[in-house]
Every structure is written in structure tokens, then in C-alpha cells.
Coordinates of C-alpha atoms and ligand atoms in Angstrom, one line a residue:
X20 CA 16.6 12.0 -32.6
X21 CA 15.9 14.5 -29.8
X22 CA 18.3 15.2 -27.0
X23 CA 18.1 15.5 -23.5
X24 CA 20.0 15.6 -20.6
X25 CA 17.3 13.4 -18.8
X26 CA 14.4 11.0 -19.4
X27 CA 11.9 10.0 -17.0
X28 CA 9.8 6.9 -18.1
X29 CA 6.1 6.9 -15.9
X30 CA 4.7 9.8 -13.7
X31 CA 4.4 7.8 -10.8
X32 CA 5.3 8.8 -7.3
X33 CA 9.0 9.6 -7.5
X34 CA 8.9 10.7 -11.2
X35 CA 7.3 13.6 -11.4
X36 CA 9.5 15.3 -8.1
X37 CA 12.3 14.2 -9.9
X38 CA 11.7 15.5 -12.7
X39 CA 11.1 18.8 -11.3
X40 CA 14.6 18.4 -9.8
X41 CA 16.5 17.8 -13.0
X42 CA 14.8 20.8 -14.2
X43 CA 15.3 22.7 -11.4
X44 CA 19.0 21.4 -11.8
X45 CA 19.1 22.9 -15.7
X46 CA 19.0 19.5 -16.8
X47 CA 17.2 19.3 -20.5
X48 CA 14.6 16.9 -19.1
X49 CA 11.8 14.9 -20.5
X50 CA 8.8 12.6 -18.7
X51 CA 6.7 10.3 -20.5
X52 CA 3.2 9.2 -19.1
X53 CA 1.4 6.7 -20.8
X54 CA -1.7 6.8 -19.0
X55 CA -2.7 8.9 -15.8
X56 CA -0.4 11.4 -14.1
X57 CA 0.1 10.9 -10.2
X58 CA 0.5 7.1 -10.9
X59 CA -1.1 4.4 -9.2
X60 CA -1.8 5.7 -5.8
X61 CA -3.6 8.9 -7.0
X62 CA -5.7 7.5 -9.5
X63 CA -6.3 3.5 -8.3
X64 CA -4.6 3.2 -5.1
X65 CA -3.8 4.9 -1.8
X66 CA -5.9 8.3 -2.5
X67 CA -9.4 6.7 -3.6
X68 CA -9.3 4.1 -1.3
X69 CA -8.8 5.9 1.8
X70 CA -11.8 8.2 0.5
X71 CA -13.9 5.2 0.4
X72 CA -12.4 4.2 3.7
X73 CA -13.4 7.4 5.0
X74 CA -17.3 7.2 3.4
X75 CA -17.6 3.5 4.6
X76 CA -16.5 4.7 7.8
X77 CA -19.4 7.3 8.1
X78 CA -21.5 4.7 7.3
X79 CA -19.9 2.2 9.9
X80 CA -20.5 5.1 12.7
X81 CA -24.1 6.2 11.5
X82 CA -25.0 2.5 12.0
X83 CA -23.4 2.6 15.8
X84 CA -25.5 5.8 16.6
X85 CA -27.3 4.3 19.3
X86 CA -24.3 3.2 20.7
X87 CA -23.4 6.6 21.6
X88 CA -26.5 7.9 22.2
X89 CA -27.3 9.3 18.7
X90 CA -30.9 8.6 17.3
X91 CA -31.2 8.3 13.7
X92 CA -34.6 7.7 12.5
X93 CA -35.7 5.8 9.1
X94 CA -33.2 3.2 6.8
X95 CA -29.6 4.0 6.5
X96 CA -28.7 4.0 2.8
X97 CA -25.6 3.8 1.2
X98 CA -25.7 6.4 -2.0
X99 CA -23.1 4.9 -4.4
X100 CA -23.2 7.2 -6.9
X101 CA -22.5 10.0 -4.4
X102 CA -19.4 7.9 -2.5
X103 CA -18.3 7.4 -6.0
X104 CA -18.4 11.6 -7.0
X105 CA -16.8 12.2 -3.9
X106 CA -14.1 9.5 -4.6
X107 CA -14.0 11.2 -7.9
X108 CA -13.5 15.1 -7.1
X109 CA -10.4 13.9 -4.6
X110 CA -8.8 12.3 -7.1
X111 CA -9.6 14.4 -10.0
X112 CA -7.8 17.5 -7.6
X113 CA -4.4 15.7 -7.4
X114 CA -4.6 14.1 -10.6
X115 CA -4.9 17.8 -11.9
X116 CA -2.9 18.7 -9.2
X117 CA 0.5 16.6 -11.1
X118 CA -1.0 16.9 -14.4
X119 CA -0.9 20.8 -14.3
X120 CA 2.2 20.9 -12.6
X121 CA 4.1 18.8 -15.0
X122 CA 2.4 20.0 -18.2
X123 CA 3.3 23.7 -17.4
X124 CA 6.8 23.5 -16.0
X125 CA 9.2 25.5 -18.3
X126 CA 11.9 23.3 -19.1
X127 CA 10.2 20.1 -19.1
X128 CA 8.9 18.3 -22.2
X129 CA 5.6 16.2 -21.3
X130 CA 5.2 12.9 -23.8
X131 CA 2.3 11.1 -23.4
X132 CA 2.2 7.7 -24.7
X133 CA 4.2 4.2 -24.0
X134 CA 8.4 4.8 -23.7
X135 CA 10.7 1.9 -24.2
X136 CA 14.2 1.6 -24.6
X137 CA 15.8 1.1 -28.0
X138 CA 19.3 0.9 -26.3
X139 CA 20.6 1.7 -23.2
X140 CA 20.6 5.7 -23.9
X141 CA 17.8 5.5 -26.7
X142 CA 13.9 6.0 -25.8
X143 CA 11.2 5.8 -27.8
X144 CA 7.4 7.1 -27.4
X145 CA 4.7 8.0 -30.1
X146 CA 7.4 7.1 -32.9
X147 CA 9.5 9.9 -31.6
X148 CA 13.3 8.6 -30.6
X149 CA 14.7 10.8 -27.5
X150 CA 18.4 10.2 -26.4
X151 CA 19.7 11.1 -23.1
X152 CA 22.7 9.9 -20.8
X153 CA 20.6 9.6 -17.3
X154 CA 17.0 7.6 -17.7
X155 CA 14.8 6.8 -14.7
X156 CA 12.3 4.4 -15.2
X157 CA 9.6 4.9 -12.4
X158 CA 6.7 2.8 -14.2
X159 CA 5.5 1.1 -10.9
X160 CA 2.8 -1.7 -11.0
X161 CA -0.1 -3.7 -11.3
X162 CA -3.0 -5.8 -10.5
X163 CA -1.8 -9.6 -10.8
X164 CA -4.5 -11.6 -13.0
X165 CA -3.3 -15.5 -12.1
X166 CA -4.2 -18.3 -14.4
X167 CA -7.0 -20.0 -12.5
X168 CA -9.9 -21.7 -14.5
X169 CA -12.7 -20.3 -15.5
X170 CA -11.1 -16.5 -14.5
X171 CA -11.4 -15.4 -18.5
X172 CA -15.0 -16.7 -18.9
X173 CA -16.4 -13.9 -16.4
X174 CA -16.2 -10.4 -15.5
X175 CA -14.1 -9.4 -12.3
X176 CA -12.9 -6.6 -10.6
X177 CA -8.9 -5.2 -10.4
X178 CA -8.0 -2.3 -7.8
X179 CA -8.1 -0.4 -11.2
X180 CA -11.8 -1.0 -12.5
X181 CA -13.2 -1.5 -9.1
X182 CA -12.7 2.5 -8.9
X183 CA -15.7 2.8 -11.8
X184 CA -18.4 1.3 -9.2
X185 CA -21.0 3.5 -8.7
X186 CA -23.9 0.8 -7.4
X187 CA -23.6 -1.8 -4.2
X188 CA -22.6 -5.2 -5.1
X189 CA -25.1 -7.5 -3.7
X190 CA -22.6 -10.3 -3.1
X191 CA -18.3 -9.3 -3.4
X192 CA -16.0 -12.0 -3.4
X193 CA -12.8 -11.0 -3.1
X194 CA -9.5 -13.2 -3.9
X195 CA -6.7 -12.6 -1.4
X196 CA -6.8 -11.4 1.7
X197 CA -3.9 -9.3 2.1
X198 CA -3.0 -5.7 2.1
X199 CA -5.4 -4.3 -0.4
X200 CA -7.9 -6.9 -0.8
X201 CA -9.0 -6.3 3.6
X202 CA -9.4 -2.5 2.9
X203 CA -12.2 -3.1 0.0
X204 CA -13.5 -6.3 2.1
X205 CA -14.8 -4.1 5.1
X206 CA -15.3 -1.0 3.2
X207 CA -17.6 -3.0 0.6
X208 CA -19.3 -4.7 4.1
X209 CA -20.2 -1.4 5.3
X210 CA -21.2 -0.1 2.2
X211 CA -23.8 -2.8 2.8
X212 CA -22.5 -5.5 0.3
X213 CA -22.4 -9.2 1.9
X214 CA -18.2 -9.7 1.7
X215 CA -16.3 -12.9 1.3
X216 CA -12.8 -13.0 1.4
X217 CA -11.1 -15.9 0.1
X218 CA -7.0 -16.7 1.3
X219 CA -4.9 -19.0 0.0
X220 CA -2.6 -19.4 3.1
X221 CA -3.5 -20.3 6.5
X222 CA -4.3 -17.0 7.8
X223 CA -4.9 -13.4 6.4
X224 CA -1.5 -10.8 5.9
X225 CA 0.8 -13.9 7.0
X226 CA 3.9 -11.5 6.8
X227 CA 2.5 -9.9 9.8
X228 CA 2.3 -11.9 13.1
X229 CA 0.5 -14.4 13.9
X230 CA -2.0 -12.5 16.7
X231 CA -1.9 -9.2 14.4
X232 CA -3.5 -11.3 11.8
X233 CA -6.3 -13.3 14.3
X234 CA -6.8 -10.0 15.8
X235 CA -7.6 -8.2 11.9
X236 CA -9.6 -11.5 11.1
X237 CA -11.7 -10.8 14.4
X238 CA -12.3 -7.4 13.3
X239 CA -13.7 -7.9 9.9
X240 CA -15.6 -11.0 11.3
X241 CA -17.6 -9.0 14.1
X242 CA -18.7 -6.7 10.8
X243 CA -20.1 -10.1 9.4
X244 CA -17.5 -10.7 6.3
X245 CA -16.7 -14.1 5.7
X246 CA -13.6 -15.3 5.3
X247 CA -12.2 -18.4 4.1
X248 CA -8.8 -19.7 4.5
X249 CA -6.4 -22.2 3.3
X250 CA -8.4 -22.0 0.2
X251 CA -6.4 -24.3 -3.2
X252 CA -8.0 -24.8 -6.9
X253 CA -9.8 -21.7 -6.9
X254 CA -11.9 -21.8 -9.9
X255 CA -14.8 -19.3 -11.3
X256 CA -17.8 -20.6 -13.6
X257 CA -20.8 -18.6 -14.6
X258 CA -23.7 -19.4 -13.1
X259 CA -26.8 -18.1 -14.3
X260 CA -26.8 -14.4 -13.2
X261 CA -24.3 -15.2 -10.5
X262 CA -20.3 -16.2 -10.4
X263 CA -19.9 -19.4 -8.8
X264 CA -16.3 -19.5 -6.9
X265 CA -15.0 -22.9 -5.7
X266 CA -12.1 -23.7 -3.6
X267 CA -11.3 -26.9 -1.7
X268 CA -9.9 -25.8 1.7
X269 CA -8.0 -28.4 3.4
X270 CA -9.7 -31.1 1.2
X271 CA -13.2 -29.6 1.7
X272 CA -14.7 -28.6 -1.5
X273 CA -17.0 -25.7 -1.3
X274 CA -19.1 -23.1 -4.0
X275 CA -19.7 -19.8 -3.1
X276 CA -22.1 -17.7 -5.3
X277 CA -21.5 -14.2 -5.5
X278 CA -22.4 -11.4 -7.7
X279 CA -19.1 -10.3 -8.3
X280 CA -15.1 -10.9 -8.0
X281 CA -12.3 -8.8 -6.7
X282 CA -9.0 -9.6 -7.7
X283 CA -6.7 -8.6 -5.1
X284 CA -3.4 -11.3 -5.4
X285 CA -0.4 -9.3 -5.5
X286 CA 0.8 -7.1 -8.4
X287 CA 3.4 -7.3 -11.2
X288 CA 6.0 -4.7 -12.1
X289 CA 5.6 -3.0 -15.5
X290 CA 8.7 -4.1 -16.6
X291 CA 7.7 -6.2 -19.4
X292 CA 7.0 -4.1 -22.2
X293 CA 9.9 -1.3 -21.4
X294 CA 12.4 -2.7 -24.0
X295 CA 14.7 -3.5 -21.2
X296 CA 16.8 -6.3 -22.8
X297 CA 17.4 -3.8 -25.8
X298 CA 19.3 -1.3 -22.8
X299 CA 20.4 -4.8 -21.3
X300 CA 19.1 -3.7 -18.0
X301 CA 18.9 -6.8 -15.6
X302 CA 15.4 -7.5 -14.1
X303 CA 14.7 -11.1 -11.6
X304 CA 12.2 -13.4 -12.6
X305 CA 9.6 -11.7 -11.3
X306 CA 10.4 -8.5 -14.0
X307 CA 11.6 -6.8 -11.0
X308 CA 14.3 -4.4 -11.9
X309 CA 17.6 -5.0 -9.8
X310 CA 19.5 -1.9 -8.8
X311 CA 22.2 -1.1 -6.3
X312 CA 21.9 0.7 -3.0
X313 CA 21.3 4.4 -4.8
X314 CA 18.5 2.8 -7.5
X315 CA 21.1 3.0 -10.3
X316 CA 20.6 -0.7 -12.6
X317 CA 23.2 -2.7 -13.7
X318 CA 23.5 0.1 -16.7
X319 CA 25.0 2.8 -16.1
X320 CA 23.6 5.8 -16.5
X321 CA 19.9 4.0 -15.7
X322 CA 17.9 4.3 -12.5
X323 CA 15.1 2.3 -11.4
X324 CA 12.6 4.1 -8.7
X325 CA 9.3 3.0 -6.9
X326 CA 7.5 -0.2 -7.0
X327 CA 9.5 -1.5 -10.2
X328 CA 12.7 -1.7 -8.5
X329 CA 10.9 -4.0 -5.5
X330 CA 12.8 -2.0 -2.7
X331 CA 9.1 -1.2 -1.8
X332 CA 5.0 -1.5 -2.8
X333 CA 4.3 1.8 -1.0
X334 CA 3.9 5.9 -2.1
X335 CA 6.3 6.7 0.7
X336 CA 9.2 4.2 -0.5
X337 CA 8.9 5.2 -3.9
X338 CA 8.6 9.0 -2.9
X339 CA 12.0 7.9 -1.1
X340 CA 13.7 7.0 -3.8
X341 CA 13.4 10.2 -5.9
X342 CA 14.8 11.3 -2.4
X343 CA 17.9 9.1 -2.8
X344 CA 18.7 9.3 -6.3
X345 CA 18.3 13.0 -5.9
X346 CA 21.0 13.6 -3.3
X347 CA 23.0 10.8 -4.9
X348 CA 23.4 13.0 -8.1
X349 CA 23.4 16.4 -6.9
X350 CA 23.5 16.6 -3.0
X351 CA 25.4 15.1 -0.3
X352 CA 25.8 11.6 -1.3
X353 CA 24.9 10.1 1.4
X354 CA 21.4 8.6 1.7
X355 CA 21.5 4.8 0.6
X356 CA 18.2 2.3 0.4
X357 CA 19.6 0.3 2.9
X358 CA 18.8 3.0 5.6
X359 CA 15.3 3.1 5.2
X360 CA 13.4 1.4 7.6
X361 CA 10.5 0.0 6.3
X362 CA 7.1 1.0 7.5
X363 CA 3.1 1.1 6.0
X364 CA -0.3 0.7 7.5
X365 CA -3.0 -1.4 6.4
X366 CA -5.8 1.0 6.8
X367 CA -8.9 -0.9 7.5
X368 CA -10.4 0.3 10.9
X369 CA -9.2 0.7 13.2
X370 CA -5.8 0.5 11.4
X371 CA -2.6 -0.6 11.4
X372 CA 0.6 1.0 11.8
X373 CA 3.7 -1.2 11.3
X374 CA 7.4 -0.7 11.5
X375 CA 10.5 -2.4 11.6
X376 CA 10.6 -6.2 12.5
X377 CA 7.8 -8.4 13.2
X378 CA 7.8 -10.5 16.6
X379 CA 8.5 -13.9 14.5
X380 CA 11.7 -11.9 12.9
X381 CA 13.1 -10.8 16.1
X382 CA 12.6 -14.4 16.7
X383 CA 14.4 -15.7 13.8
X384 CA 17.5 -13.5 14.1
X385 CA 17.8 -15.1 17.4
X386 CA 18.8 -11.5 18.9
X387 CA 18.4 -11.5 22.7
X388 CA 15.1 -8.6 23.0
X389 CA 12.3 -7.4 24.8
X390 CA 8.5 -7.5 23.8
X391 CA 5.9 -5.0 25.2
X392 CA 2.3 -5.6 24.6
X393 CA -0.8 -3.2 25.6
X394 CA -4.5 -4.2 24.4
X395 CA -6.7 -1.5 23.3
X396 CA -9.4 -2.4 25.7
X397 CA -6.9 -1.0 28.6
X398 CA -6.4 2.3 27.3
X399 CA -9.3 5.5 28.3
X400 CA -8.9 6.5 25.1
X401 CA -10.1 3.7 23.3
X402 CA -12.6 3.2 25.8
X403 CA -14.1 6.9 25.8
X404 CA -14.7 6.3 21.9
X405 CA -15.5 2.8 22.0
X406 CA -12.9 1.8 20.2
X407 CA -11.0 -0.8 21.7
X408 CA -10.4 -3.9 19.5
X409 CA -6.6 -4.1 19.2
X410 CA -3.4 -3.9 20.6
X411 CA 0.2 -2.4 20.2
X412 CA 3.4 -4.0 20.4
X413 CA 7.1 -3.2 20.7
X414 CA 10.3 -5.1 20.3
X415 CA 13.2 -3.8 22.1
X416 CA 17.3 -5.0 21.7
X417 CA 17.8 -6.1 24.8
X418 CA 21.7 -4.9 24.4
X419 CA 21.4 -2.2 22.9
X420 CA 17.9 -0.9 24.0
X421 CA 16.8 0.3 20.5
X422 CA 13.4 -0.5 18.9
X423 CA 13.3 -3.1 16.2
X424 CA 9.8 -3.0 15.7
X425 CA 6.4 -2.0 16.3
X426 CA 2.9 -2.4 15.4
X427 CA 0.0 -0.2 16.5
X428 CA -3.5 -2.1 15.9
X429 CA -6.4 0.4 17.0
X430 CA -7.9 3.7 16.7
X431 CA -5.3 6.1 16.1
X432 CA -2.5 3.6 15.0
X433 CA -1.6 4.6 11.3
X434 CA -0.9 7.8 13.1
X435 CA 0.8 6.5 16.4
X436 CA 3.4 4.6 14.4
X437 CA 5.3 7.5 13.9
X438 CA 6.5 7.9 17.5
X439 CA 8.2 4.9 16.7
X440 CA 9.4 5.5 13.2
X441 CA 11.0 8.5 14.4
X442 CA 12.7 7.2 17.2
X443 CA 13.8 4.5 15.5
X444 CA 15.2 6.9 13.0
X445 CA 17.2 8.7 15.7
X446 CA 18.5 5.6 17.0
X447 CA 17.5 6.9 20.3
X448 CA 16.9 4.4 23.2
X449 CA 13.8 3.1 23.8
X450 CA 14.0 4.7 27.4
X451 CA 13.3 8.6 25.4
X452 CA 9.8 7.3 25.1
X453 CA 9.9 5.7 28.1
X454 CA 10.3 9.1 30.6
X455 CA 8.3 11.7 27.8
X456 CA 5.5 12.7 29.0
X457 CA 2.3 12.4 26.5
X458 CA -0.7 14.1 26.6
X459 CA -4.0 12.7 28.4
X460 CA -5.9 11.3 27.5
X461 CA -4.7 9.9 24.1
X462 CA -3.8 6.5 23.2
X463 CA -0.3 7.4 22.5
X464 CA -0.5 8.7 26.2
X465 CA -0.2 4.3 27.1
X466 CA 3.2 3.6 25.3
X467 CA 5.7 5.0 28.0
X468 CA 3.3 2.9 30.2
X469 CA 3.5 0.1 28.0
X470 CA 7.4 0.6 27.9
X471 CA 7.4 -0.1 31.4
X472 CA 6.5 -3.5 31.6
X473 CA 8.9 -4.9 29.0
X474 CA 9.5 -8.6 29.0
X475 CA 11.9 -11.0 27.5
X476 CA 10.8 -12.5 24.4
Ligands
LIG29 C1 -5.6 -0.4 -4.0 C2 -4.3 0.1 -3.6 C3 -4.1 0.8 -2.4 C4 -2.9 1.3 -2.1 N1 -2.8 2.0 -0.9 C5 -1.6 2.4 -0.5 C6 -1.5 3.2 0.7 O1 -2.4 3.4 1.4 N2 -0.2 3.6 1.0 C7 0.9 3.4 0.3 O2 2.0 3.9 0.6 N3 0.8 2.7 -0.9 C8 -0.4 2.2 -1.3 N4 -0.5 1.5 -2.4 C9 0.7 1.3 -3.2 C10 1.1 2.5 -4.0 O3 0.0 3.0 -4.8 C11 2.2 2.2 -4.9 O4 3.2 1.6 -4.2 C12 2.8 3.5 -5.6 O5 1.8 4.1 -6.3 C13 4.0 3.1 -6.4 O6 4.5 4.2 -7.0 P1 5.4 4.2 -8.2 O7 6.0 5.5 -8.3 O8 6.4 3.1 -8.1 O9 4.5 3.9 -9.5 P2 3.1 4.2 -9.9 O10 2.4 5.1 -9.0 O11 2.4 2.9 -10.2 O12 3.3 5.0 -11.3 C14 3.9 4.4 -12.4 C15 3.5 5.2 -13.7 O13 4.2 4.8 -14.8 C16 3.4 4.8 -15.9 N5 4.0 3.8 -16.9 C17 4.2 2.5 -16.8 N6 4.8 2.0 -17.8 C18 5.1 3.0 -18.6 C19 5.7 3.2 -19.9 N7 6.3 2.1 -20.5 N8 5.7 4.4 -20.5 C20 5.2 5.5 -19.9 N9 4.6 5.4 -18.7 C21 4.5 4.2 -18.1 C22 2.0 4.3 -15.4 O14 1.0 4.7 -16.2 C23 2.0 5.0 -14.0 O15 1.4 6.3 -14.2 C24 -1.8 1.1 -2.9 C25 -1.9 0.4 -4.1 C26 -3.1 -0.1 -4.4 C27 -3.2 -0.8 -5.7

């Protein structure tokens, strides 16, 4: 049995800064990676996708040359293999990047292989049993494979193996139209693949608002993918070369062939195979692991962090959490989960920058507030680029002025948000935007404007 002070079980996005905190701390510290360092987002998630947003972009604006006045004679053509090596070489730096920095930090012992508890203070990995008094598990997620017919008789895509695609799928169907399964929809479009994007509920990312979602629909429709909604009995059969998909949508039955499938339905924590009821560490029914307001489980002495703990699917929340944990143990312990305030983007383009509550939830909590709502196609910004689908939004507490929420649809907005984020961080009244003075001409420049022409909800 070896002994440490500290264990850290997965490399994800909090693990490996933690880590380097305990050690930094003179904590005897060991991580164990069973897979890829730098987790989900630098191998499979946030980092490769936005580098194919970025190269299906190009693509996108190449196409729109005449628009602006730029002549490009001959076909456009979509290289594959090269979006792929460039995919690659941006991942393969920060995968190195956490690799190298794990592997040679003095202090640290790097395991590689699959840890699971054999008690509550008792890991194992590669037959080896460590022991240590604090263990974070930080093992994230992944793709959800659903039980629907037919789904084990043909090949389909995750998030995961999608990333090995170096040639243009003639026909993508893609299952879910939510948060990830949008970003590969219009990137796989402008590749130059025909996209169709199949929903199960009534309209695409339903936990946004209603118009945010008709807007984003919009959007991927003027690029010509298809999208089908209220989709129940999704089934897959082989067909000759192709995959047949059928779905009955509101009782009308209908086949799509395509030449390949995208799962993109959610993901599961990877809870399951950590040994958890041998440490007795509680998890819902969804293997989500329950923890209190500083990530520590129902064991003491056990942390939860990132995506496994469900306080958050995102890089930045799970980044948070080593945050918390961190100054929980050895700062000023202070900084609780329940202070966050939850924001992301969906970062299809133009994208979109979220924070806060939603229109409907300001609804719902029946608080007495404020809505402010500007369309892109106002703003000399957007217009100057031609970039004017979308619109931003603001909620406002009508006693006590602060924001509640925002969302930022159009160029710029991933970015944008932040003026919002921040404020809403300083608890500062909405009015501090309100009189700053932004630079012209910017899009941003429009939110005091917007902030002037608030209305009751
Ligand atoms: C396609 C896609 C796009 C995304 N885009 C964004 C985005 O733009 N912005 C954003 O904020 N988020 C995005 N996300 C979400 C983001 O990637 C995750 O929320 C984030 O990576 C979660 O981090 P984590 O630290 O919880 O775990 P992960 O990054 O998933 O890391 C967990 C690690 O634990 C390891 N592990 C698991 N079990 C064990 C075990 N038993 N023993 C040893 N090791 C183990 C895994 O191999 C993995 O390396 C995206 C996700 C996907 C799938």
C-alpha cells in the first residue's frame, strides 16, 4: 500500500490545477489518468470543436466573397484531411501542454490506468493500492448511447470518434439538437455535408427561450440544414450503403437516409465504474455524485469536481471548482458553488452568449423585472460586417435594478456576455452600463442604448 497525502482520480479540467496545488501545498500527491490528459474538452470537446468552428467558418466566409466584394475564381473545396491536421496540431499542443506539465512536476506521481475506490480512503489503479485521507474524483463525462432500435446494428458517430473524421460525409444525421449536436450541424453544413438534425422536443436548446431557439433554428435553416422536430420512435436500420433513420413526428412517420449518424443526446457521468459504493459515496440516479456547497461528498475526506458532480457541463465550472475546493482547504474559506452564476455560449455562428436567468425563469419566479431587447439588424456593427441575424436581451430586477440575465445572439456575443457576467458579479446596478461610455462602432457600443428602453416584462 502506498501513501499519500492526496489522490486525484481523472486529469480533467480541475484535476490537474489541483493537483499542482496540493503539491505546491507539500502535500504527497498522486493523479491517475486513464486515458488522455487535459480531459474531455482538450481532446473531444471545447478545444477541437471550436477549431473546426473556426475552419468551417473560413469556409462559410470564402463562400460569401461576393458578398463583400471579394472574387474567388474556380470550386471551393473543403480539404478534410487538412481541417483534420489542423484540428489535430491544436490539440496535440495542449494535450502535451498538461501531459508534460503533470508528468514532470517534482512531487507528483503520474498513474495511468483506471482508479477505483476499494474504501473510502483506499484507491486502486494498475493493481497498485494507494491510500490517502483527501481524494478528488474529477472523472467528468460522456457521450450518452440511448437504447433505440436498430442503434447496435450500424456504425455512428460520438463527440469522441467524430474527432477521427478526416473525409466529408455526404449525408450527417445528427440525433439531438442541443448544445453540442448545433455546433457539428452547421460546421458539418459548411464543410459541405447535407446536415439533418433530428429533436426530440418541440424546439431546438428548449432550456433556452423560446425566440433564442426560433432565432438559432433560423440560422442553421438559411445555411440549408434540416431540422426536424418533435421527432418519437427514433429507430436506425441499414440500408444498403446508407443508414435509414425513422422517427414519427407528431404521428407522421418519416425515413431519412443518410450516410452517417451523430450521436449528440446528452452525456453520462463516469461514475459507474469508480467503486463508489465500496467508499459509500452517494451518487442520484443519474450516477451523478452529490456533494455539498464546497464539492466535498457525503464522505468525508472525498471531493467531487467538474462534470461528475452535475454543478456544471462546462470547462469553466469545472475549472471553478478546483477554484473552490482550493481556497476551501487552504485559503480564505469563503468561495461556495452557490455563488457562481452560471454562464456558457453555444458557439455556432454567430454565437451565443448566455448568463443568468432565461426570460421564462424571470417569469416563473414571478419577480417584478424589466426586459430590454435590441436586434442585430439595428446595430452598425452588425451591419458593416453583414452580420446581423440575432438579437440580445437583458432582464433587469425591477427593485433592485440588478441583472438577472442576459443572452447575446450575434456576432461578437460569446465575447459580449462578459459585460454582463462581470457586472453581474459586482452586483452593480444595471444603470453602471447604462451611463459607460463604449467604443464606436462595436456592437457592445448598443447595450447602454438598449438599457435605455427597458420595459416591464
Ligand atoms: C463536443 C463537446 C464540446 C464542448 N464544448 C465546450 C465549450 O465550448 N465550452 C465549455 O465550457 N465546455 C464544453 N464542453 C464541455 C466540457 O468539455 C466539459 O464540461 C469538461 O471537459 C468537463 O471537465 P471535467 O474536469 O469535469 O472532466 P473531463 O474533462 O471529462 O475529464 C475527466 C477525466 O477523467 C478521466 N477518468 C474518468 N474516469 C476515470 C477513472 N476511473 N480513472 C482515471 N481516470 C478517469 C477521463 O479519462 C478524463 O480524462 C464540451 C463538451 C463536448 C463533448
Amino acid at each position: 500500500m502506498k501513501k499519500y497525502d492526496a489522490i486525484v482520480i481523472g486529469a480533467g479540467q480541475a484535476g490537474p490545477s489541483l493537483a499542482a496545488k496540493l503539491v505546491s501545498e507539500n502535500l504527497k500527491t498522486a493523479i491517475i489518468e486513464r486515458k488522455l490528459f487535459g480531459g474531455t474538452c482538450v481532446n473531444t470537446g471545447c478545444i477541437p470543436t471550436k477549431t473546426l468552428v473556426a475552419s468551417a467558418r473560413a469556409a462559410h466566409m470564402v463562400r460569401r466573397g461576393d458578398e463583400f466584394g471579394v472574387q474567388i475564381s474556380g470550386d471551393i473545396k473543403v480539404d478534410m484531411k487538412k481541417v483534420k491536421a489542423r484540428k489535430d496540431a491544436v490539440v496535440q499542443q495542449s494535450n502535451q501542454g498538461v501531459t508534460g506539465w503533470m508528468k514532470n512536476m517534482q512531487g507528483l506521481d503520474v498513474y495511468e490506468g483506471h482508479g477505483q475506490f476499494e474504501s473510502s480512503n483506499v484507491v486502486s489503479v494498475n493493481g497498485e493500492q494507494l491510500q490517502a485521507d483527501k481524494i478528488f474524483i474529477n472523472v467528468g463525462a460522456r457521450a450518452r448511447v440511448p437504447d433505440m432500435p436498430g442503434l447496435n446494428e450500424i456504425e455512428y458517430f460520438t463527440n469522441s470518434n467524430i474527432m477521427d473524421v478526416d473525409f466529408l460525409p455526404e449525408h450527417l444525421i445528427i440525433i439531438g439538437g442541443s448544445y453540442i449536436g448545433l455546433e457539428f450541424a452547421q460546421m458539418y453544413r459548411r464543410f459541405g455535408s447535407k446536415v439533418t438534425v433530428i429533436e426530440m422536443s418541440e424546439r431546438l436548446i428548449p432550456r433556452e427561450d423560446q425566440d433564442v431557439s426560433d432565432t438559432v433554428k433560423e440560422i442553421l435553416e438559411n445555411e440549408g440544414v434540416k431540422i426536424r422536430l418533435d421527432a418519437e420512435c427514433i429507430s436506425f436500420a441499414k440500408k444498403d450503403a446508407k443508414i435509414a433513420v425513422t422517427d414519427s413526428c407528431k404521428g407522421e412517420k418519416q425515413e431519412i437516409l443518410g450516410s452517417h449518424v451523430l450521436l449528440a443526446v446528452g452525456r453520462e457521468t463516469n461514475s459507474h465504474d469508480l467503486g463508489l459504493d465500496k467508499a459509500g459515496v452517494k451518487t442520484n440516479k443519474f450516477g451523478i455524485i452529490e456533494v455539498d456547497d464546497e464539492l466535498e461528498t457525503n464522505v468525508p475526506g472525498v471531493w467531487a469536481i467538474g462534470e461528475c458532480n452535475g454543478k456544471g457541463a462546462f470547462t469553466h465550472t469545472s475549472y471553478n471548482d478546483y477554484e473552490i475546493v482550493a481556497d476551501n482547504l487552504f485559503g480564505t474559506k469563503t468561495r461556495r458553488v452557490s455563488d457562481r452564476i452560471m454562464c456558457y455560449g453555444l458557439f455556432i455562428d454567430p454565437p451565443l452568449g448566455r448568463v443568468g436567468l432565461t426570460e421564462q425563469q424571470v417569469k416563473d419566479s414571478g419577480k417584478e423585472a424589466l426586459i430590454g431587447k435590441m436586434m442585430m439588424s439595428r446595430i452598425g456593427r452588425a451591419k458593416e460586417r453583414s452580420e446581423t441575424q440575432g438579437f440580445m436581451k437583458v432582464l433587469i430586477d425591477a427593485e433592485t435594478d440588478q441583472i438577472l440575465g442576459a443572452n447575446i445572439l450575434g456576432i461578437g456575443g460569446d465575447e459580449i456576455i462578459h459585460l454582463f457576467i462581470d457586472t453581474m458579479y459586482a452586483k452593480a446596478p444595471y444603470q453602471v452600463i447604462k451611463n459607460a461610455v463604449h467604443v464606436h462602432p462595436t456592437v457592445a457600443e448598443l447595450i447602454p442604448t438598449m438599457l435605455q428602453d427597458l420595459q416591464p416584462l
